[in-house]
Amino acid sequence: MDQNIDTKCVQAGYQPGNGEPRTLPLIQSTTFKYTTSEQMGRLFDLEEEGYFYTRLQNPTNDQVAAKICALEGGAAATLTSSGQAATFLSIFNICGTGDHIVCSSALYGGTYNLISVTMKRMGIDCTFVHPDCSPSQLQAAFKPNTKALFAESLANPAMIVLDFEKFANAAHGFGVPLIVDNTFPTPINCRPFEWGADIVTHSTTKYMDGHGTTVGGAIVDSGNFDWESHKDRFPGLTTPDDSYHGVIYTQRFGKKAYITKAVAQLMRDLGMIPSPANSFYLNTHLESLAVRMQRHCSNAQAVAEYLLVHPKVTWVKYPGLPSDEHYSLAQKYLPDGSCGVVSFGVTGGREQISAFTDNLQLASIVTHVADTRTCVLYPAGTTHRQMSDEDLLAAGVRPDLIRLSVGIENHEDIINDLDQALDRL
Ligand SMILES: *Cc1c(COP(=O)(O)O)cnc(C)c1O
């Protein structure tokens, strides 16, 4: 029987058998024992399922991946050591030197650097497009060697809501998958596969972990993209893999082809796996994800409404505000709420912005968001400092932007803290 998503947060993934531990066992073992070399050989050849070395697969990691897969409604998933690893592997699994991707310009700063500098150095070129561009502008960005379209469902920190249908139509019209980083809304508030996305990535470091304890990532495949129909564009999936005795992933693994290749080939070679202990923490924190998201959203809504009418606040960006330019997209794609992040500006220049963040007492200054504890960041001065004002604006980040990650404390205390900090400006 299909369950509601808040039930899945608690119940999906690990299913104990009779007499087995009720909580997810932490299998902190690098390796697994077999009685015959013959059987281990079959595991190596992907002819039989089973564990042999944690760099490829580990039961604790797999059960947590299965939970996230169920939350997104996907066909297969894998955890990664970080959100950055998830982004990189999700693209590199289908792209190589000489290929090209199209990417929304409203991105997390780390993703922007990864794609515009590091992956470019690997020979993967990118054309950035503003997520609010017209369908024809989006279409014009595609080239014969384009292999994927990448965007964030709710851009960090620009808080731009993705027009999923526009992006999915463009990707599918051209014959490439739409990859969506769904970190900010989480599957509680947005399930990109329901709107045409093919692959979802996460920084589980954010709301999924939610307590600031564990860096991690995840890749989920819907299983819906038909690689075989675009055989020539995706030879890594549709032609023999010499490093696995000529296995053809699409033929052998069907809807699990993309994730199987990512694990069997890329994890084997690049090793971006999470520690099972981290996955164990993540699993516990995922149990409360739905409850936390609800509270993050109601608190952030109250904070955004408070800031909107404050005389020292110059602008507020929160998709839950009816005056927000992405309100109607949010109503369509994020009807239950977006997340706890509110962006805004205060009167005065850089010194005033710094003074304001320093004045906060309950909210702490950290390079982090999506924590149970309210925190604040001034991106132009920290995470996005590699970017020029022009690049910042293209990414939807105003140079005076303050990013407040509203926690799950009582909203009155959060607002009182903002109030005293604004009063002292
Ligand atoms: C933080 C973040 C990442 C990177 O994740 P890490 O776990 O820090 O590597 C990627 N995308 C988004 C939207 C993020 O917020």
GROMACS .gro file of C-alpha atoms and ligand atoms in nm:
model
  440
    1MET     CA    1   0.000   0.000   0.000
    2ASP     CA    2   0.146   0.337  -0.093
    3GLN     CA    3   0.219   0.552   0.211
    4ASN     CA    4   0.212   0.925   0.267
    5ILE     CA    5   0.548   1.096   0.245
    6ASP     CA    6   0.573   1.175   0.618
    7THR     CA    7   0.520   0.804   0.692
    8LYS     CA    8   0.789   0.715   0.435
    9CYS     CA    9   1.036   0.940   0.620
   10VAL     CA   10   0.997   0.710   0.919
   11GLN     CA   11   0.925   0.373   0.759
   12ALA     CA   12   1.086   0.354   0.412
   13GLY     CA   13   1.422   0.192   0.347
   14TYR     CA   14   1.530  -0.064   0.604
   15GLN     CA   15   1.269  -0.336   0.667
   16PRO     CA   16   1.376  -0.575   0.944
   17GLY     CA   17   1.294  -0.942   0.920
   18ASN     CA   18   1.181  -1.156   1.212
   19GLY     CA   19   1.418  -1.125   1.507
   20GLU     CA   20   1.633  -0.862   1.336
   21PRO     CA   21   1.727  -0.521   1.484
   22ARG     CA   22   1.439  -0.270   1.478
   23THR     CA   23   1.669   0.022   1.396
   24LEU     CA   24   1.888   0.039   1.088
   25PRO     CA   25   2.205  -0.163   1.161
   26LEU     CA   26   2.527   0.032   1.120
   27ILE     CA   27   2.748  -0.200   0.915
   28GLN     CA   28   3.081  -0.033   0.981
   29SER     CA   29   3.278  -0.284   0.779
   30THR     CA   30   3.489  -0.220   0.472
   31THR     CA   31   3.460  -0.577   0.350
   32PHE     CA   32   3.237  -0.886   0.342
   33LYS     CA   33   3.327  -1.254   0.373
   34TYR     CA   34   3.252  -1.531   0.121
   35THR     CA   35   3.310  -1.906   0.130
   36THR     CA   36   3.408  -1.941  -0.236
   37SER     CA   37   3.617  -1.731  -0.470
   38GLU     CA   38   3.380  -1.837  -0.746
   39GLN     CA   39   3.087  -1.650  -0.583
   40MET     CA   40   3.296  -1.340  -0.522
   41GLY     CA   41   3.392  -1.351  -0.889
   42ARG     CA   42   3.025  -1.343  -0.986
   43LEU     CA   43   2.971  -1.038  -0.762
   44PHE     CA   44   3.263  -0.864  -0.932
   45ASP     CA   45   3.114  -0.936  -1.272
   46LEU     CA   46   2.779  -0.786  -1.162
   47GLU     CA   47   2.619  -1.126  -1.229
   48GLU     CA   48   2.499  -1.163  -0.874
   49GLU     CA   49   2.392  -0.900  -0.620
   50GLY     CA   50   2.581  -0.880  -0.295
   51TYR     CA   51   2.833  -0.682  -0.096
   52PHE     CA   52   3.206  -0.720  -0.118
   53TYR     CA   53   3.368  -0.382  -0.061
   54THR     CA   54   3.214  -0.066   0.090
   55ARG     CA   55   3.364   0.164  -0.176
   56LEU     CA   56   3.111   0.006  -0.413
   57GLN     CA   57   2.822  -0.079  -0.186
   58ASN     CA   58   2.744  -0.105   0.183
   59PRO     CA   59   2.413  -0.225   0.336
   60THR     CA   60   2.372   0.078   0.566
   61ASN     CA   61   2.438   0.321   0.280
   62ASP     CA   62   2.203   0.129   0.051
   63GLN     CA   63   1.911   0.128   0.297
   64VAL     CA   64   1.937   0.505   0.340
   65ALA     CA   65   1.959   0.550  -0.037
   66ALA     CA   66   1.645   0.335  -0.064
   67LYS     CA   67   1.463   0.567   0.178
   68ILE     CA   68   1.558   0.877  -0.022
   69CYS     CA   69   1.464   0.693  -0.343
   70ALA     CA   70   1.118   0.621  -0.196
   71LEU     CA   71   1.076   0.984  -0.087
   72GLU     CA   72   1.152   1.109  -0.440
   73GLY     CA   73   0.952   0.832  -0.606
   74GLY     CA   74   1.255   0.712  -0.804
   75ALA     CA   75   1.369   0.381  -0.952
   76ALA     CA   76   1.720   0.373  -0.803
   77ALA     CA   77   1.947   0.588  -0.588
   78THR     CA   78   2.295   0.609  -0.444
   79LEU     CA   79   2.443   0.813  -0.163
   80THR     CA   80   2.758   1.016  -0.216
   81SER     CA   81   3.016   1.163   0.019
   82SER     CA   82   2.884   1.519  -0.033
   83GLY     CA   83   2.641   1.722  -0.237
   84GLN     CA   84   2.932   1.834  -0.454
   85ALA     CA   85   3.010   1.469  -0.530
   86ALA     CA   86   2.643   1.410  -0.619
   87THR     CA   87   2.639   1.704  -0.861
   88PHE     CA   88   2.967   1.601  -1.021
   89LEU     CA   89   2.880   1.233  -1.058
   90SER     CA   90   2.527   1.303  -1.185
   91ILE     CA   91   2.676   1.496  -1.479
   92PHE     CA   92   3.000   1.304  -1.529
   93ASN     CA   93   2.803   0.977  -1.551
   94ILE     CA   94   2.676   1.088  -1.893
   95CYS     CA   95   2.934   1.350  -2.001
   96GLY     CA   96   3.301   1.351  -2.092
   97THR     CA   97   3.564   1.562  -2.262
   98GLY     CA   98   3.419   1.738  -2.565
   99ASP     CA   99   3.064   1.736  -2.428
  100HIS     CA  100   2.846   2.028  -2.328
  101ILE     CA  101   2.570   2.093  -2.076
  102VAL     CA  102   2.312   2.367  -2.034
  103CYS     CA  103   2.275   2.494  -1.681
  104SER     CA  104   2.060   2.740  -1.492
  105SER     CA  105   2.269   3.036  -1.380
  106ALA     CA  106   2.091   3.051  -1.041
  107LEU     CA  107   2.307   2.805  -0.851
  108TYR     CA  108   2.472   2.724  -0.524
  109GLY     CA  109   2.820   2.888  -0.536
  110GLY     CA  110   3.002   2.555  -0.510
  111THR     CA  111   2.807   2.414  -0.804
  112TYR     CA  112   2.886   2.723  -1.010
  113ASN     CA  113   3.261   2.681  -0.945
  114LEU     CA  114   3.247   2.306  -1.010
  115ILE     CA  115   3.077   2.352  -1.346
  116SER     CA  116   3.231   2.679  -1.469
  117VAL     CA  117   3.590   2.611  -1.363
  118THR     CA  118   3.672   2.251  -1.267
  119MET     CA  119   3.451   2.062  -1.511
  120LYS     CA  120   3.545   2.305  -1.783
  121ARG     CA  121   3.907   2.209  -1.720
  122MET     CA  122   3.801   1.848  -1.774
  123GLY     CA  123   3.670   1.947  -2.117
  124ILE     CA  124   3.301   1.967  -2.029
  125ASP     CA  125   3.167   2.298  -2.150
  126CYS     CA  126   2.861   2.476  -2.011
  127THR     CA  127   2.618   2.741  -2.130
  128PHE     CA  128   2.445   2.918  -1.842
  129VAL     CA  129   2.090   3.046  -1.886
  130HIS     CA  130   1.880   3.246  -1.644
  131PRO     CA  131   1.601   3.025  -1.507
  132ASP     CA  132   1.342   3.291  -1.592
  133CYS     CA  133   1.449   3.305  -1.959
  134SER     CA  134   1.199   3.246  -2.239
  135PRO     CA  135   1.154   2.894  -2.385
  136SER     CA  136   1.326   3.006  -2.705
  137GLN     CA  137   1.625   3.150  -2.516
  138LEU     CA  138   1.653   2.819  -2.334
  139GLN     CA  139   1.631   2.621  -2.658
  140ALA     CA  140   1.900   2.837  -2.818
  141ALA     CA  141   2.151   2.728  -2.551
  142PHE     CA  142   2.155   2.366  -2.672
  143LYS     CA  143   2.433   2.245  -2.904
  144PRO     CA  144   2.481   1.919  -3.095
  145ASN     CA  145   2.709   1.792  -2.814
  146THR     CA  146   2.475   1.888  -2.526
  147LYS     CA  147   2.423   1.593  -2.287
  148ALA     CA  148   2.213   1.733  -2.001
  149LEU     CA  149   2.017   2.027  -1.864
  150PHE     CA  150   2.087   2.109  -1.498
  151ALA     CA  151   1.900   2.338  -1.256
  152GLU     CA  152   1.807   2.382  -0.890
  153SER     CA  153   1.441   2.337  -0.798
  154LEU     CA  154   1.470   2.627  -0.555
  155ALA     CA  155   1.792   2.816  -0.613
  156ASN     CA  156   2.035   2.866  -0.324
  157PRO     CA  157   2.051   3.150  -0.227
  158ALA     CA  158   1.851   3.333  -0.498
  159MET     CA  159   1.524   3.159  -0.394
  160ILE     CA  160   1.413   3.141  -0.759
  161VAL     CA  161   1.153   2.868  -0.815
  162LEU     CA  162   1.230   2.658  -1.123
  163ASP     CA  163   0.971   2.648  -1.399
  164PHE     CA  164   0.994   2.269  -1.423
  165GLU     CA  165   0.770   2.230  -1.724
  166LYS     CA  166   0.964   2.483  -1.929
  167PHE     CA  167   1.292   2.311  -1.841
  168ALA     CA  168   1.161   1.954  -1.890
  169ASN     CA  169   1.013   2.045  -2.229
  170ALA     CA  170   1.340   2.198  -2.345
  171ALA     CA  171   1.548   1.899  -2.229
  172HIS     CA  172   1.314   1.638  -2.372
  173GLY     CA  173   1.258   1.832  -2.694
  174PHE     CA  174   1.631   1.808  -2.747
  175GLY     CA  175   1.664   1.450  -2.619
  176VAL     CA  176   1.866   1.493  -2.298
  177PRO     CA  177   1.773   1.439  -1.933
  178LEU     CA  178   1.678   1.718  -1.693
  179ILE     CA  179   1.888   1.692  -1.376
  180VAL     CA  180   1.746   1.884  -1.079
  181ASP     CA  181   1.921   1.967  -0.753
  182ASN     CA  182   1.630   1.936  -0.509
  183THR     CA  183   1.826   2.021  -0.194
  184PHE     CA  184   1.625   2.321  -0.070
  185PRO     CA  185   1.260   2.209  -0.091
  186THR     CA  186   1.346   1.839  -0.026
  187PRO     CA  187   1.100   1.575  -0.150
  188ILE     CA  188   0.865   1.684   0.129
  189ASN     CA  189   0.783   2.005  -0.057
  190CYS     CA  190   0.875   1.916  -0.417
  191ARG     CA  191   0.905   1.594  -0.611
  192PRO     CA  192   1.072   1.693  -0.941
  193PHE     CA  193   0.992   1.359  -1.110
  194GLU     CA  194   0.622   1.453  -1.098
  195TRP     CA  195   0.709   1.754  -1.314
  196GLY     CA  196   0.928   1.585  -1.574
  197ALA     CA  197   1.275   1.586  -1.416
  198ASP     CA  198   1.470   1.268  -1.492
  199ILE     CA  199   1.742   1.272  -1.229
  200VAL     CA  200   1.748   1.440  -0.887
  201THR     CA  201   2.051   1.529  -0.678
  202HIS     CA  202   2.076   1.634  -0.315
  203SER     CA  203   2.313   1.781  -0.070
  204THR     CA  204   2.183   1.575   0.223
  205THR     CA  205   2.401   1.804   0.436
  206LYS     CA  206   2.112   2.052   0.434
  207TYR     CA  207   1.755   1.976   0.546
  208MET     CA  208   1.782   1.597   0.508
  209ASP     CA  209   2.046   1.582   0.779
  210GLY     CA  210   1.915   1.911   0.911
  211HIS     CA  211   2.113   1.914   1.235
  212GLY     CA  212   2.449   2.029   1.103
  213THR     CA  213   2.620   1.698   1.178
  214THR     CA  214   2.690   1.522   0.849
  215VAL     CA  215   2.810   1.619   0.502
  216GLY     CA  216   2.657   1.398   0.234
  217GLY     CA  217   2.477   1.377  -0.098
  218ALA     CA  218   2.245   1.160  -0.302
  219ILE     CA  219   2.158   1.092  -0.665
  220VAL     CA  220   1.815   0.951  -0.753
  221ASP     CA  221   1.712   0.834  -1.099
  222SER     CA  222   1.345   0.831  -1.201
  223GLY     CA  223   1.420   0.554  -1.449
  224ASN     CA  224   1.209   0.746  -1.700
  225PHE     CA  225   1.468   0.878  -1.945
  226ASP     CA  226   1.492   0.656  -2.252
  227TRP     CA  227   1.867   0.634  -2.309
  228GLU     CA  228   1.821   0.377  -2.586
  229SER     CA  229   1.622   0.625  -2.797
  230HIS     CA  230   1.926   0.852  -2.790
  231LYS     CA  231   2.180   0.572  -2.816
  232ASP     CA  232   2.449   0.770  -2.994
  233ARG     CA  233   2.439   1.053  -2.744
  234PHE     CA  234   2.491   0.828  -2.439
  235PRO     CA  235   2.739   0.558  -2.544
  236GLY     CA  236   2.852   0.507  -2.183
  237LEU     CA  237   2.512   0.359  -2.103
  238THR     CA  238   2.419   0.201  -2.435
  239THR     CA  239   2.743   0.040  -2.557
  240PRO     CA  240   2.969  -0.220  -2.390
  241ASP     CA  241   3.170  -0.112  -2.084
  242ASP     CA  242   3.516  -0.260  -2.135
  243SER     CA  243   3.590  -0.227  -1.765
  244TYR     CA  244   3.303  -0.473  -1.693
  245HIS     CA  245   3.352  -0.744  -1.956
  246GLY     CA  246   3.140  -0.554  -2.205
  247VAL     CA  247   2.824  -0.510  -1.998
  248ILE     CA  248   2.569  -0.278  -2.162
  249TYR     CA  249   2.405  -0.098  -1.870
  250THR     CA  250   2.072  -0.017  -2.038
  251GLN     CA  251   2.027  -0.375  -2.156
  252ARG     CA  252   2.128  -0.548  -1.835
  253PHE     CA  253   1.982  -0.307  -1.577
  254GLY     CA  254   1.685  -0.131  -1.744
  255LYS     CA  255   1.554   0.147  -1.522
  256LYS     CA  256   1.853   0.104  -1.290
  257ALA     CA  257   2.110   0.151  -1.568
  258TYR     CA  258   2.215   0.506  -1.481
  259ILE     CA  259   2.263   0.442  -1.107
  260THR     CA  260   2.428   0.103  -1.164
  261LYS     CA  261   2.682   0.268  -1.394
  262ALA     CA  262   2.742   0.550  -1.143
  263VAL     CA  263   2.811   0.297  -0.867
  264ALA     CA  264   2.987   0.018  -1.055
  265GLN     CA  265   3.208   0.244  -1.262
  266LEU     CA  266   3.237   0.590  -1.104
  267MET     CA  267   3.229   0.494  -0.737
  268ARG     CA  268   3.472   0.213  -0.811
  269ASP     CA  269   3.712   0.456  -0.978
  270LEU     CA  270   3.652   0.782  -0.791
  271GLY     CA  271   3.543   0.653  -0.450
  272MET     CA  272   3.312   0.934  -0.342
  273ILE     CA  273   3.120   0.721  -0.093
  274PRO     CA  274   2.981   0.824   0.244
  275SER     CA  275   3.094   0.660   0.564
  276PRO     CA  276   2.828   0.411   0.682
  277ALA     CA  277   2.833   0.592   1.018
  278ASN     CA  278   2.733   0.917   0.844
  279SER     CA  279   2.452   0.736   0.665
  280PHE     CA  280   2.333   0.601   0.999
  281TYR     CA  281   2.306   0.957   1.136
  282LEU     CA  282   2.137   1.072   0.817
  283ASN     CA  283   1.876   0.798   0.847
  284THR     CA  284   1.782   0.900   1.200
  285HIS     CA  285   1.752   1.264   1.098
  286LEU     CA  286   1.544   1.178   0.790
  287GLU     CA  287   1.277   1.033   1.021
  288SER     CA  288   1.181   1.386   1.133
  289LEU     CA  289   1.227   1.554   0.792
  290ALA     CA  290   0.858   1.610   0.719
  291VAL     CA  291   0.788   1.751   1.066
  292ARG     CA  292   1.093   1.978   1.052
  293MET     CA  293   1.015   2.109   0.701
  294GLN     CA  294   0.667   2.210   0.810
  295ARG     CA  295   0.807   2.408   1.102
  296HIS     CA  296   1.092   2.561   0.896
  297CYS     CA  297   0.830   2.681   0.644
  298SER     CA  298   0.580   2.825   0.891
  299ASN     CA  299   0.860   3.002   1.080
  300ALA     CA  300   1.014   3.139   0.759
  301GLN     CA  301   0.675   3.263   0.641
  302ALA     CA  302   0.630   3.455   0.969
  303VAL     CA  303   0.983   3.597   0.946
  304ALA     CA  304   0.939   3.699   0.580
  305GLU     CA  305   0.613   3.878   0.663
  306TYR     CA  306   0.781   4.057   0.953
  307LEU     CA  307   1.079   4.168   0.739
  308LEU     CA  308   0.858   4.280   0.451
  309VAL     CA  309   0.712   4.570   0.651
  310HIS     CA  310   1.024   4.665   0.850
  311PRO     CA  311   1.142   5.018   0.756
  312LYS     CA  312   1.513   4.922   0.759
  313VAL     CA  313   1.462   4.623   0.530
  314THR     CA  314   1.500   4.721   0.163
  315TRP     CA  315   1.371   4.403   0.000
  316VAL     CA  316   1.268   4.046   0.088
  317LYS     CA  317   1.280   3.736  -0.134
  318TYR     CA  318   1.065   3.449  -0.015
  319PRO     CA  319   0.843   3.254  -0.256
  320GLY     CA  320   0.568   3.226   0.009
  321LEU     CA  321   0.503   3.603  -0.004
  322PRO     CA  322   0.217   3.693  -0.241
  323SER     CA  323   0.424   3.993  -0.359
  324ASP     CA  324   0.718   3.767  -0.455
  325GLU     CA  325   0.793   3.742  -0.828
  326HIS     CA  326   0.803   3.361  -0.800
  327TYR     CA  327   0.487   3.332  -0.589
  328SER     CA  328   0.277   3.182  -0.869
  329LEU     CA  329   0.546   2.928  -0.963
  330ALA     CA  330   0.573   2.841  -0.594
  331GLN     CA  331   0.195   2.795  -0.571
  332LYS     CA  332   0.215   2.555  -0.862
  333TYR     CA  333   0.530   2.356  -0.780
  334LEU     CA  334   0.569   2.408  -0.402
  335PRO     CA  335   0.209   2.430  -0.275
  336ASP     CA  336   0.297   2.304   0.074
  337GLY     CA  337   0.582   2.553   0.127
  338SER     CA  338   0.935   2.609  -0.001
  339CYS     CA  339   1.192   2.593   0.279
  340GLY     CA  340   1.326   2.794   0.571
  341VAL     CA  341   1.557   3.025   0.378
  342VAL     CA  342   1.465   3.393   0.347
  343SER     CA  343   1.684   3.636   0.152
  344PHE     CA  344   1.672   4.010   0.215
  345GLY     CA  345   1.862   4.337   0.216
  346VAL     CA  346   1.900   4.608   0.481
  347THR     CA  347   1.960   4.981   0.441
  348GLY     CA  348   2.324   5.092   0.411
  349GLY     CA  349   2.631   4.931   0.257
  350ARG     CA  350   2.863   4.643   0.335
  351GLU     CA  351   2.946   4.775   0.684
  352GLN     CA  352   2.578   4.793   0.776
  353ILE     CA  353   2.521   4.440   0.649
  354SER     CA  354   2.810   4.307   0.855
  355ALA     CA  355   2.696   4.507   1.160
  356PHE     CA  356   2.350   4.360   1.127
  357THR     CA  357   2.474   3.999   1.113
  358ASP     CA  358   2.708   4.068   1.406
  359ASN     CA  359   2.419   4.214   1.608
  360LEU     CA  360   2.222   3.890   1.591
  361GLN     CA  361   2.231   3.683   1.908
  362LEU     CA  362   2.008   3.380   1.856
  363ALA     CA  363   2.102   3.348   1.489
  364SER     CA  364   2.464   3.247   1.440
  365ILE     CA  365   2.693   3.336   1.150
  366VAL     CA  366   2.783   3.009   0.980
  367THR     CA  367   2.857   2.887   0.627
  368HIS     CA  368   2.556   2.665   0.641
  369VAL     CA  369   2.183   2.660   0.587
  370ALA     CA  370   1.895   2.427   0.656
  371ASP     CA  371   1.981   2.367   1.019
  372THR     CA  372   1.742   2.329   1.313
  373ARG     CA  373   1.919   2.639   1.455
  374THR     CA  374   1.859   2.973   1.288
  375CYS     CA  375   2.168   3.093   1.106
  376VAL     CA  376   2.273   3.378   0.884
  377LEU     CA  377   2.519   3.434   0.601
  378TYR     CA  378   2.628   3.722   0.379
  379PRO     CA  379   2.714   3.531   0.055
  380ALA     CA  380   2.890   3.812  -0.137
  381GLY     CA  381   3.136   3.832   0.154
  382THR     CA  382   3.177   3.456   0.203
  383THR     CA  383   3.054   3.159  -0.008
  384HIS     CA  384   3.016   3.353  -0.334
  385ARG     CA  385   3.321   3.577  -0.289
  386GLN     CA  386   3.494   3.430  -0.598
  387MET     CA  387   3.221   3.584  -0.811
  388SER     CA  388   3.213   3.938  -0.952
  389ASP     CA  389   2.906   4.155  -0.886
  390GLU     CA  390   2.806   4.086  -1.246
  391ASP     CA  391   2.828   3.707  -1.199
  392LEU     CA  392   2.645   3.739  -0.868
  393LEU     CA  393   2.358   3.922  -1.035
  394ALA     CA  394   2.346   3.664  -1.316
  395ALA     CA  395   2.318   3.395  -1.048
  396GLY     CA  396   2.028   3.585  -0.891
  397VAL     CA  397   2.238   3.689  -0.592
  398ARG     CA  398   2.219   4.058  -0.517
  399PRO     CA  399   2.552   4.184  -0.380
  400ASP     CA  400   2.371   4.308  -0.066
  401LEU     CA  401   2.188   3.977  -0.009
  402ILE     CA  402   2.163   3.842   0.346
  403ARG     CA  403   2.064   3.477   0.363
  404LEU     CA  404   1.875   3.386   0.677
  405SER     CA  405   1.814   3.016   0.737
  406VAL     CA  406   1.518   3.010   0.972
  407GLY     CA  407   1.540   2.725   1.223
  408ILE     CA  408   1.276   2.537   1.416
  409GLU     CA  409   1.289   2.750   1.733
  410ASN     CA  410   0.976   2.944   1.831
  411HIS     CA  411   0.920   3.206   1.559
  412GLU     CA  412   0.862   3.482   1.820
  413ASP     CA  413   1.217   3.440   1.951
  414ILE     CA  414   1.362   3.449   1.598
  415ILE     CA  415   1.169   3.766   1.517
  416ASN     CA  416   1.267   3.929   1.848
  417ASP     CA  417   1.632   3.862   1.765
  418LEU     CA  418   1.598   4.021   1.420
  419ASP     CA  419   1.411   4.311   1.576
  420GLN     CA  420   1.683   4.397   1.827
  421ALA     CA  421   1.957   4.360   1.561
  422LEU     CA  422   1.770   4.594   1.321
  423ASP     CA  423   1.700   4.842   1.603
  424ARG     CA  424   2.073   4.876   1.668
  425LEU     CA  425   2.155   4.970   1.307
  426LIG     C1  426   2.520   2.285  -0.012
  426LIG     C2  427   2.469   2.262  -0.146
  426LIG     C3  428   2.538   2.180  -0.238
  426LIG     C4  429   2.671   2.118  -0.204
  426LIG     O1  430   2.655   2.023  -0.104
  426LIG     P1  431   2.771   1.978  -0.001
  426LIG     O2  432   2.703   1.870   0.075
  426LIG     O3  433   2.809   2.097   0.080
  426LIG     O4  434   2.884   1.926  -0.082
  426LIG     C5  435   2.482   2.159  -0.360
  426LIG     N1  436   2.366   2.216  -0.395
  426LIG     C6  437   2.297   2.296  -0.310
  426LIG     C7  438   2.167   2.356  -0.355
  426LIG     C8  439   2.346   2.322  -0.184
  426LIG     O5  440   2.277   2.401  -0.102
   0.00000   0.00000   0.00000
